[in-house]
Amino acid sequence: MARTTLPGGNWTLGDLTVTRFGYGAMQLAGPWVMGPPADHDGALAVLREAVALGITHIDTSAAYGPFVTNRLIREALHPYPDSLHVVTKVGADRDQQGGWPTARDPESLRRQVRDNLETLGVDALGLVNLRLGDATGPQPGSLAEALDTLATLQQEGLIRHLGLSNVTPEQVAEARSIAPIVCVQNLYNLAHRQDDDLIDELARQGVAYVPFFPLGGFTPLQSSALSAVAERLGATPMGVALAWLLRRSPNILLIPGTKSVAHLRENVAGAGLALSGDDLAELDRIGR
Ligand SMILES: NC(=O)c1ccc[n+]([C@@H]2O[C@H](COP(=O)([O-])OP(=O)(O)OC[C@H]3O[C@@H](n4cnc5c(N)ncnc54)[C@H](OP(=O)(O)O)[C@@H]3O)[C@@H](O)[C@H]2O)c1
């Protein structure tokens, strides 16, 4: 498919220009993000279609699979176009049961950065998010030791820019006193609005906010109000949910996941929908 102008335009993460419409690769791995994909060639096709559509921001982690999504990205897209920025994250490992044990001591973080470099096939990582908290969400506590380790790796030239994931506003403030932070990746969508104030604050500071689970995650969003607006606009509910996020704040970058080329195209088209004041008011009420 020919390259198109993506809805939302561009954003700059440090010196990396990315499309606000990106792609989240996590669910390309096997069930519950463990093991190989059910459809290997289909996964490669989705990644290649994302780039063909003009997407320049792909979100991943060596923990996905583990190593599965990074290797798929490498197989589909290496050598990477200069315009493409693959964003990764560190801070958790995987165990045999598919759990996400915390791994934020200096040696574990160095190992995860090495794993990402090797599996993506690059000499330096464009942007690394430090993932805190746990599967239940952000947890309070200092991130200083972990962020210091990543800042050292940045000085060594292995990382260009730093971001945070699954964090509290207090941790964002602490991090920004230690090193420049270009993005925050937390759970947020039409139905989960806990970060409304943080998004507005980051927008004032020029820092990107990247909602994870923008479509609801493993159980995509279901809401009668969302369906009603989508029906009125002749669109899909997922498309409307993405269009709402792009309208919510200019610093929001999208990384919706899908294993389907058809859904990817549908989501790009949907994100470009024009939402009226009435549509927005109706959608706003979903998460309040
Ligand atoms: N920092 C963190 O701790 C963290 C945690 C979780 C996720 N993430 C990041 O966030 C990204 C996005 O998360 P996610 O992919 O898990 O969740 P998501 O983007 O909220 O939703 C993906 C789900 O929506 C479905 N979907 C997508 N488009 C659709 C459409 N047009 N119609 C119907 N269903 C559709 C997908 O199914 P199909 O495959 O069938 O389309 C998939 O089940 C991940 O890739 C990952 O990079 C980060």
mmCIF file of C-alpha atoms and ligand atoms in Angstrom:
data_model
loop_
_atom_site.group_PDB
_atom_site.id
_atom_site.type_symbol
_atom_site.label_atom_id
_atom_site.label_comp_id
_atom_site.label_asym_id
_atom_site.label_seq_id
_atom_site.Cartn_x
_atom_site.Cartn_y
_atom_site.Cartn_z
ATOM 1 C CA MET A 1 0.000 0.000 0.000
ATOM 2 C CA ALA A 2 1.242 3.511 -0.782
ATOM 3 C CA ARG A 3 2.585 5.686 2.036
ATOM 4 C CA THR A 4 -0.142 7.980 3.389
ATOM 5 C CA THR A 5 -0.253 10.982 5.664
ATOM 6 C CA LEU A 6 -1.151 9.505 9.019
ATOM 7 C CA PRO A 7 -3.746 11.084 11.308
ATOM 8 C CA GLY A 8 -2.251 13.249 14.029
ATOM 9 C CA GLY A 9 0.926 14.276 12.191
ATOM 10 C CA ASN A 10 4.304 14.036 13.920
ATOM 11 C CA TRP A 11 5.858 14.486 17.369
ATOM 12 C CA THR A 12 9.498 14.822 18.350
ATOM 13 C CA LEU A 13 10.965 12.587 21.066
ATOM 14 C CA GLY A 14 14.292 14.257 21.837
ATOM 15 C CA ASP A 15 15.710 14.394 18.299
ATOM 16 C CA LEU A 16 13.591 11.503 16.979
ATOM 17 C CA THR A 17 10.662 12.548 14.794
ATOM 18 C CA VAL A 18 7.853 9.987 15.001
ATOM 19 C CA THR A 19 4.327 9.761 13.668
ATOM 20 C CA ARG A 20 1.761 10.217 16.437
ATOM 21 C CA PHE A 21 0.097 7.110 15.026
ATOM 22 C CA GLY A 22 2.497 4.295 15.944
ATOM 23 C CA TYR A 23 2.246 0.556 16.393
ATOM 24 C CA GLY A 24 2.505 -1.644 19.513
ATOM 25 C CA ALA A 25 4.123 -5.004 18.755
ATOM 26 C CA MET A 26 3.550 -6.811 22.078
ATOM 27 C CA GLN A 27 0.638 -9.042 21.070
ATOM 28 C CA LEU A 28 2.534 -10.348 18.015
ATOM 29 C CA ALA A 29 4.135 -12.876 20.387
ATOM 30 C CA GLY A 30 2.236 -16.026 21.392
ATOM 31 C CA PRO A 31 -0.666 -16.216 23.871
ATOM 32 C CA TRP A 32 -0.156 -13.918 26.901
ATOM 33 C CA VAL A 33 2.990 -12.599 25.210
ATOM 34 C CA MET A 34 4.880 -15.900 25.548
ATOM 35 C CA GLY A 35 6.456 -17.921 22.753
ATOM 36 C CA PRO A 36 6.201 -17.683 18.971
ATOM 37 C CA PRO A 37 3.268 -16.149 17.094
ATOM 38 C CA ALA A 38 0.443 -18.364 15.842
ATOM 39 C CA ASP A 39 0.955 -16.856 12.366
ATOM 40 C CA HIS A 40 4.607 -15.974 11.784
ATOM 41 C CA ASP A 41 4.169 -14.692 8.205
ATOM 42 C CA GLY A 42 1.063 -12.761 9.236
ATOM 43 C CA ALA A 43 3.074 -11.028 11.975
ATOM 44 C CA LEU A 44 5.769 -10.008 9.464
ATOM 45 C CA ALA A 45 3.054 -8.729 7.114
ATOM 46 C CA VAL A 46 1.550 -6.495 9.834
ATOM 47 C CA LEU A 47 4.957 -4.978 10.651
ATOM 48 C CA ARG A 48 5.738 -4.334 6.984
ATOM 49 C CA GLU A 49 2.287 -2.832 6.411
ATOM 50 C CA ALA A 50 2.790 -0.501 9.387
ATOM 51 C CA VAL A 51 5.930 0.907 7.775
ATOM 52 C CA ALA A 52 4.290 0.994 4.321
ATOM 53 C CA LEU A 53 1.479 3.091 5.814
ATOM 54 C CA GLY A 54 4.111 5.579 7.009
ATOM 55 C CA ILE A 55 4.269 4.617 10.705
ATOM 56 C CA THR A 56 7.678 5.549 12.172
ATOM 57 C CA HIS A 57 7.185 4.505 15.822
ATOM 58 C CA ILE A 58 7.075 0.837 16.874
ATOM 59 C CA ASP A 59 6.894 -0.098 20.551
ATOM 60 C CA THR A 60 8.432 -3.376 21.757
ATOM 61 C CA SER A 61 10.543 -5.051 24.455
ATOM 62 C CA ALA A 62 12.959 -7.974 24.686
ATOM 63 C CA ALA A 63 10.584 -9.272 27.405
ATOM 64 C CA TYR A 64 7.839 -9.880 24.803
ATOM 65 C CA GLY A 65 8.054 -13.570 24.021
ATOM 66 C CA PRO A 66 10.745 -13.198 25.441
ATOM 67 C CA PHE A 67 12.770 -11.976 22.434
ATOM 68 C CA VAL A 68 9.948 -12.910 20.025
ATOM 69 C CA THR A 69 8.637 -9.491 18.960
ATOM 70 C CA ASN A 70 12.135 -7.978 18.670
ATOM 71 C CA ARG A 71 13.208 -10.817 16.384
ATOM 72 C CA LEU A 72 10.053 -10.456 14.284
ATOM 73 C CA ILE A 73 10.716 -6.715 13.933
ATOM 74 C CA ARG A 74 14.287 -7.456 12.878
ATOM 75 C CA GLU A 75 13.227 -10.135 10.399
ATOM 76 C CA ALA A 76 10.517 -7.933 8.871
ATOM 77 C CA LEU A 77 12.260 -4.577 8.782
ATOM 78 C CA HIS A 78 16.071 -4.774 9.167
ATOM 79 C CA PRO A 79 17.979 -2.843 7.848
ATOM 80 C CA TYR A 80 15.665 -0.244 9.337
ATOM 81 C CA PRO A 81 14.745 2.882 7.377
ATOM 82 C CA ASP A 82 16.367 5.967 8.959
ATOM 83 C CA SER A 83 12.899 7.358 9.658
ATOM 84 C CA LEU A 84 11.800 4.342 11.755
ATOM 85 C CA HIS A 85 12.234 4.460 15.548
ATOM 86 C CA VAL A 86 11.850 1.252 17.524
ATOM 87 C CA VAL A 87 11.168 2.058 21.166
ATOM 88 C CA THR A 88 11.896 -0.585 23.770
ATOM 89 C CA LYS A 89 11.552 -1.015 27.510
ATOM 90 C CA VAL A 90 13.438 -2.607 30.402
ATOM 91 C CA GLY A 91 12.704 -3.294 34.057
ATOM 92 C CA ALA A 92 11.060 -6.732 34.017
ATOM 93 C CA ASP A 93 12.025 -10.260 33.001
ATOM 94 C CA ARG A 94 9.783 -13.221 32.156
ATOM 95 C CA ASP A 95 9.464 -16.406 34.179
ATOM 96 C CA GLN A 96 8.403 -19.889 33.042
ATOM 97 C CA GLN A 97 4.786 -19.191 34.019
ATOM 98 C CA GLY A 98 4.617 -16.070 31.854
ATOM 99 C CA GLY A 99 4.957 -13.734 34.865
ATOM 100 C CA TRP A 100 6.839 -10.426 34.735
ATOM 101 C CA PRO A 101 9.302 -10.476 37.677
ATOM 102 C CA THR A 102 10.866 -7.120 38.483
ATOM 103 C CA ALA A 103 14.480 -6.816 37.256
ATOM 104 C CA ARG A 104 15.735 -3.301 37.929
ATOM 105 C CA ASP A 105 19.114 -3.840 39.589
ATOM 106 C CA PRO A 106 22.042 -2.417 37.582
ATOM 107 C CA GLU A 107 23.263 -5.775 36.225
ATOM 108 C CA SER A 108 19.749 -6.825 35.108
ATOM 109 C CA LEU A 109 19.178 -3.507 33.349
ATOM 110 C CA ARG A 110 22.539 -3.774 31.541
ATOM 111 C CA ARG A 111 21.659 -7.300 30.459
ATOM 112 C CA GLN A 112 18.227 -6.235 29.175
ATOM 113 C CA VAL A 113 19.739 -3.363 27.197
ATOM 114 C CA ARG A 114 22.241 -5.815 25.666
ATOM 115 C CA ASP A 115 19.376 -8.239 24.885
ATOM 116 C CA ASN A 116 17.443 -5.482 23.108
ATOM 117 C CA LEU A 117 20.501 -4.382 21.115
ATOM 118 C CA GLU A 118 21.230 -7.956 19.999
ATOM 119 C CA THR A 119 17.687 -9.039 19.174
ATOM 120 C CA LEU A 120 16.878 -5.815 17.312
ATOM 121 C CA GLY A 121 20.266 -5.884 15.552
ATOM 122 C CA VAL A 122 21.337 -2.312 16.349
ATOM 123 C CA ASP A 123 24.379 -0.603 17.931
ATOM 124 C CA ALA A 124 22.302 1.876 19.934
ATOM 125 C CA LEU A 125 18.675 2.006 21.098
ATOM 126 C CA GLY A 126 16.779 5.161 20.103
ATOM 127 C CA LEU A 127 14.547 5.278 23.178
ATOM 128 C CA VAL A 128 14.368 3.035 26.235
ATOM 129 C CA ASN A 129 11.498 3.221 28.714
ATOM 130 C CA LEU A 130 12.216 2.269 32.317
ATOM 131 C CA ARG A 131 9.206 0.204 33.383
ATOM 132 C CA LEU A 132 8.335 0.454 37.071
ATOM 133 C CA GLY A 133 5.419 -0.790 39.124
ATOM 134 C CA ASP A 134 4.002 -4.244 38.526
ATOM 135 C CA ALA A 135 1.125 -5.948 36.731
ATOM 136 C CA THR A 136 -1.357 -4.192 39.041
ATOM 137 C CA GLY A 137 -0.053 -0.741 38.028
ATOM 138 C CA PRO A 138 2.375 1.914 39.263
ATOM 139 C CA GLN A 139 3.820 1.496 42.778
ATOM 140 C CA PRO A 140 5.349 4.296 44.860
ATOM 141 C CA GLY A 141 9.092 4.346 45.519
ATOM 142 C CA SER A 142 12.308 5.912 44.284
ATOM 143 C CA LEU A 143 13.529 5.115 40.767
ATOM 144 C CA ALA A 144 16.881 6.827 41.276
ATOM 145 C CA GLU A 145 19.171 3.768 41.212
ATOM 146 C CA ALA A 146 17.529 2.264 38.105
ATOM 147 C CA LEU A 147 17.427 5.552 36.216
ATOM 148 C CA ASP A 148 21.053 6.301 37.131
ATOM 149 C CA THR A 149 22.002 2.978 35.529
ATOM 150 C CA LEU A 150 20.159 3.844 32.312
ATOM 151 C CA ALA A 151 21.646 7.360 32.312
ATOM 152 C CA THR A 152 25.104 5.757 32.499
ATOM 153 C CA LEU A 153 24.256 3.503 29.543
ATOM 154 C CA GLN A 154 23.078 6.623 27.717
ATOM 155 C CA GLN A 155 26.438 8.297 28.394
ATOM 156 C CA GLU A 156 28.147 5.157 27.056
ATOM 157 C CA GLY A 157 26.246 5.671 23.777
ATOM 158 C CA LEU A 158 24.018 2.588 23.994
ATOM 159 C CA ILE A 159 20.780 4.589 24.480
ATOM 160 C CA ARG A 160 19.838 7.909 22.879
ATOM 161 C CA HIS A 161 16.750 8.902 24.868
ATOM 162 C CA LEU A 162 15.014 7.833 28.076
ATOM 163 C CA GLY A 163 11.353 7.406 28.944
ATOM 164 C CA LEU A 164 9.307 5.949 31.801
ATOM 165 C CA SER A 165 6.503 3.418 31.988
ATOM 166 C CA ASN A 166 3.916 2.413 34.581
ATOM 167 C CA VAL A 167 4.844 5.310 36.861
ATOM 168 C CA THR A 168 3.275 7.721 39.343
ATOM 169 C CA PRO A 169 3.397 11.518 38.865
ATOM 170 C CA GLU A 170 5.866 11.661 41.784
ATOM 171 C CA GLN A 171 8.200 9.247 39.988
ATOM 172 C CA VAL A 172 7.965 11.331 36.807
ATOM 173 C CA ALA A 173 9.033 14.408 38.813
ATOM 174 C CA GLU A 174 11.892 12.502 40.479
ATOM 175 C CA ALA A 175 13.085 11.159 37.106
ATOM 176 C CA ARG A 176 13.062 14.590 35.493
ATOM 177 C CA SER A 177 15.366 15.849 38.267
ATOM 178 C CA ILE A 178 17.874 13.098 37.326
ATOM 179 C CA ALA A 179 17.821 12.960 33.503
ATOM 180 C CA PRO A 180 15.839 14.328 30.530
ATOM 181 C CA ILE A 181 12.687 12.233 30.014
ATOM 182 C CA VAL A 182 11.028 12.357 26.578
ATOM 183 C CA CYS A 183 7.928 10.220 27.182
ATOM 184 C CA VAL A 184 5.740 8.517 29.757
ATOM 185 C CA GLN A 185 3.968 5.263 28.839
ATOM 186 C CA ASN A 186 1.106 4.397 31.214
ATOM 187 C CA LEU A 187 -2.234 2.593 31.013
ATOM 188 C CA TYR A 188 -4.838 5.007 29.624
ATOM 189 C CA ASN A 189 -7.829 4.810 27.305
ATOM 190 C CA LEU A 190 -11.437 6.011 27.032
ATOM 191 C CA ALA A 191 -12.417 3.917 30.065
ATOM 192 C CA HIS A 192 -9.272 4.443 32.216
ATOM 193 C CA ARG A 193 -8.773 8.150 32.808
ATOM 194 C CA GLN A 194 -6.626 8.113 35.993
ATOM 195 C CA ASP A 195 -3.794 10.034 34.250
ATOM 196 C CA ASP A 196 -5.873 12.980 32.997
ATOM 197 C CA ASP A 197 -3.990 15.501 35.144
ATOM 198 C CA LEU A 198 -0.585 13.959 34.358
ATOM 199 C CA ILE A 199 -1.264 14.145 30.603
ATOM 200 C CA ASP A 200 -2.084 17.838 30.846
ATOM 201 C CA GLU A 201 1.011 18.530 32.956
ATOM 202 C CA LEU A 202 3.272 16.638 30.537
ATOM 203 C CA ALA A 203 1.721 18.507 27.600
ATOM 204 C CA ARG A 204 2.683 21.794 29.274
ATOM 205 C CA GLN A 205 6.251 20.455 29.682
ATOM 206 C CA GLY A 206 6.493 19.207 26.063
ATOM 207 C CA VAL A 207 6.781 15.558 27.158
ATOM 208 C CA ALA A 208 4.948 12.845 25.187
ATOM 209 C CA TYR A 209 2.341 10.616 26.828
ATOM 210 C CA VAL A 210 2.014 7.170 25.212
ATOM 211 C CA PRO A 211 -1.048 5.271 26.446
ATOM 212 C CA PHE A 212 -0.542 1.535 26.649
ATOM 213 C CA PHE A 213 -3.665 -0.595 26.107
ATOM 214 C CA PRO A 214 -5.167 2.310 24.068
ATOM 215 C CA LEU A 215 -7.881 -0.082 22.872
ATOM 216 C CA GLY A 216 -8.330 -1.815 26.238
ATOM 217 C CA GLY A 217 -5.573 -4.426 25.857
ATOM 218 C CA PHE A 218 -6.340 -8.146 25.888
ATOM 219 C CA THR A 219 -10.070 -7.423 26.208
ATOM 220 C CA PRO A 220 -10.749 -4.576 23.779
ATOM 221 C CA LEU A 221 -13.014 -1.737 24.958
ATOM 222 C CA GLN A 222 -16.735 -2.405 25.038
ATOM 223 C CA SER A 223 -19.155 0.418 25.697
ATOM 224 C CA SER A 224 -22.636 1.168 24.443
ATOM 225 C CA ALA A 225 -21.760 4.881 24.175
ATOM 226 C CA LEU A 226 -18.656 4.073 22.106
ATOM 227 C CA SER A 227 -20.681 1.779 19.831
ATOM 228 C CA ALA A 228 -23.393 4.434 19.442
ATOM 229 C CA VAL A 229 -20.914 7.117 18.377
ATOM 230 C CA ALA A 230 -19.195 4.674 16.001
ATOM 231 C CA GLU A 231 -22.494 3.698 14.412
ATOM 232 C CA ARG A 232 -23.487 7.345 13.968
ATOM 233 C CA LEU A 233 -20.161 8.035 12.198
ATOM 234 C CA GLY A 234 -20.158 4.836 10.149
ATOM 235 C CA ALA A 235 -16.884 3.871 11.835
ATOM 236 C CA THR A 236 -15.580 1.085 14.071
ATOM 237 C CA PRO A 237 -15.531 1.483 17.884
ATOM 238 C CA MET A 238 -11.731 0.943 17.886
ATOM 239 C CA GLY A 239 -11.288 3.698 15.306
ATOM 240 C CA VAL A 240 -13.379 6.108 17.371
ATOM 241 C CA ALA A 241 -11.395 5.226 20.522
ATOM 242 C CA LEU A 242 -8.162 6.131 18.697
ATOM 243 C CA ALA A 243 -9.583 9.326 17.192
ATOM 244 C CA TRP A 244 -10.645 10.369 20.707
ATOM 245 C CA LEU A 245 -7.106 9.799 22.047
ATOM 246 C CA LEU A 246 -5.545 11.901 19.271
ATOM 247 C CA ARG A 247 -8.018 14.684 20.092
ATOM 248 C CA ARG A 248 -7.523 14.332 23.875
ATOM 249 C CA SER A 249 -4.117 16.054 23.892
ATOM 250 C CA PRO A 250 -1.446 16.960 21.322
ATOM 251 C CA ASN A 251 1.270 15.109 23.296
ATOM 252 C CA ILE A 252 -0.532 11.739 23.061
ATOM 253 C CA LEU A 253 1.188 9.181 20.799
ATOM 254 C CA LEU A 254 -0.720 6.026 19.791
ATOM 255 C CA ILE A 255 0.738 2.496 19.895
ATOM 256 C CA PRO A 256 -2.354 0.299 19.273
ATOM 257 C CA GLY A 257 -1.624 -3.369 18.747
ATOM 258 C CA THR A 258 -3.124 -5.766 16.239
ATOM 259 C CA LYS A 259 -2.195 -9.052 14.585
ATOM 260 C CA SER A 260 -4.310 -8.187 11.559
ATOM 261 C CA VAL A 261 -3.404 -6.102 8.513
ATOM 262 C CA ALA A 262 -7.118 -5.357 8.017
ATOM 263 C CA HIS A 263 -7.461 -4.050 11.605
ATOM 264 C CA LEU A 264 -4.300 -1.977 11.206
ATOM 265 C CA ARG A 265 -5.712 -0.262 8.120
ATOM 266 C CA GLU A 266 -9.096 0.146 9.827
ATOM 267 C CA ASN A 267 -7.442 1.748 12.863
ATOM 268 C CA VAL A 268 -5.439 4.217 10.770
ATOM 269 C CA ALA A 269 -8.598 5.239 8.925
ATOM 270 C CA GLY A 270 -10.594 5.474 12.166
ATOM 271 C CA ALA A 271 -8.028 7.617 13.963
ATOM 272 C CA GLY A 272 -8.533 10.278 11.307
ATOM 273 C CA LEU A 273 -12.263 10.646 12.041
ATOM 274 C CA ALA A 274 -13.541 14.132 12.762
ATOM 275 C CA LEU A 275 -15.347 14.073 16.125
ATOM 276 C CA SER A 276 -17.942 16.762 16.851
ATOM 277 C CA GLY A 277 -18.405 18.471 20.197
ATOM 278 C CA ASP A 278 -21.394 16.199 20.881
ATOM 279 C CA ASP A 279 -19.363 13.081 20.016
ATOM 280 C CA LEU A 280 -16.575 14.180 22.348
ATOM 281 C CA ALA A 281 -18.966 14.947 25.200
ATOM 282 C CA GLU A 282 -20.597 11.536 24.860
ATOM 283 C CA LEU A 283 -17.230 9.752 24.742
ATOM 284 C CA ASP A 284 -15.878 11.768 27.673
ATOM 285 C CA ARG A 285 -18.619 10.430 29.908
ATOM 286 C CA ILE A 286 -17.450 6.802 29.416
ATOM 287 C CA GLY A 287 -14.501 7.037 31.780
ATOM 288 C CA ARG A 288 -15.974 9.469 34.309
HETATM 289 N N1 LIG B 1 4.538 -0.431 29.339
HETATM 290 C C1 LIG B 1 3.810 -1.476 29.644
HETATM 291 O O1 LIG B 1 3.814 -1.979 30.771
HETATM 292 C C2 LIG B 1 2.905 -2.038 28.593
HETATM 293 C C3 LIG B 1 1.884 -2.936 28.948
HETATM 294 C C4 LIG B 1 1.049 -3.401 27.950
HETATM 295 C C5 LIG B 1 1.214 -2.996 26.640
HETATM 296 N N2 LIG B 1 2.215 -2.130 26.306
HETATM 297 C C6 LIG B 1 2.382 -1.643 24.921
HETATM 298 O O2 LIG B 1 1.135 -1.176 24.452
HETATM 299 C C7 LIG B 1 0.883 -1.699 23.147
HETATM 300 C C8 LIG B 1 -0.596 -1.813 22.901
HETATM 301 O O3 LIG B 1 -1.154 -2.750 23.796
HETATM 302 P P1 LIG B 1 -1.981 -4.022 23.318
HETATM 303 O O4 LIG B 1 -1.725 -4.346 21.907
HETATM 304 O O5 LIG B 1 -1.769 -5.064 24.327
HETATM 305 O O6 LIG B 1 -3.472 -3.510 23.508
HETATM 306 P P2 LIG B 1 -4.419 -2.553 22.639
HETATM 307 O O7 LIG B 1 -3.671 -1.842 21.596
HETATM 308 O O8 LIG B 1 -5.197 -1.766 23.616
HETATM 309 O O9 LIG B 1 -5.448 -3.593 22.000
HETATM 310 C C9 LIG B 1 -5.029 -4.634 21.182
HETATM 311 C C10 LIG B 1 -6.236 -5.550 21.022
HETATM 312 O O10 LIG B 1 -7.243 -4.856 20.266
HETATM 313 C C11 LIG B 1 -7.630 -5.664 19.171
HETATM 314 N N3 LIG B 1 -7.872 -4.795 18.019
HETATM 315 C C12 LIG B 1 -7.034 -3.905 17.446
HETATM 316 N N4 LIG B 1 -7.613 -3.288 16.420
HETATM 317 C C13 LIG B 1 -8.866 -3.796 16.316
HETATM 318 C C14 LIG B 1 -9.967 -3.562 15.435
HETATM 319 N N5 LIG B 1 -9.885 -2.669 14.450
HETATM 320 N N6 LIG B 1 -11.103 -4.271 15.642
HETATM 321 C C15 LIG B 1 -11.195 -5.175 16.638
HETATM 322 N N7 LIG B 1 -10.198 -5.441 17.494
HETATM 323 C C16 LIG B 1 -9.025 -4.753 17.347
HETATM 324 C C17 LIG B 1 -6.469 -6.584 18.896
HETATM 325 O O11 LIG B 1 -6.938 -7.779 18.304
HETATM 326 P P3 LIG B 1 -6.473 -8.180 16.814
HETATM 327 O O12 LIG B 1 -5.069 -8.641 16.917
HETATM 328 O O13 LIG B 1 -7.433 -9.268 16.462
HETATM 329 O O14 LIG B 1 -6.641 -6.970 15.954
HETATM 330 C C18 LIG B 1 -5.914 -6.813 20.297
HETATM 331 O O15 LIG B 1 -6.594 -7.865 20.925
HETATM 332 C C19 LIG B 1 1.609 -3.040 23.162
HETATM 333 O O16 LIG B 1 1.911 -3.503 21.893
HETATM 334 C C20 LIG B 1 2.827 -2.736 23.959
HETATM 335 O O17 LIG B 1 3.832 -2.285 23.083
HETATM 336 C C21 LIG B 1 3.048 -1.641 27.269
#
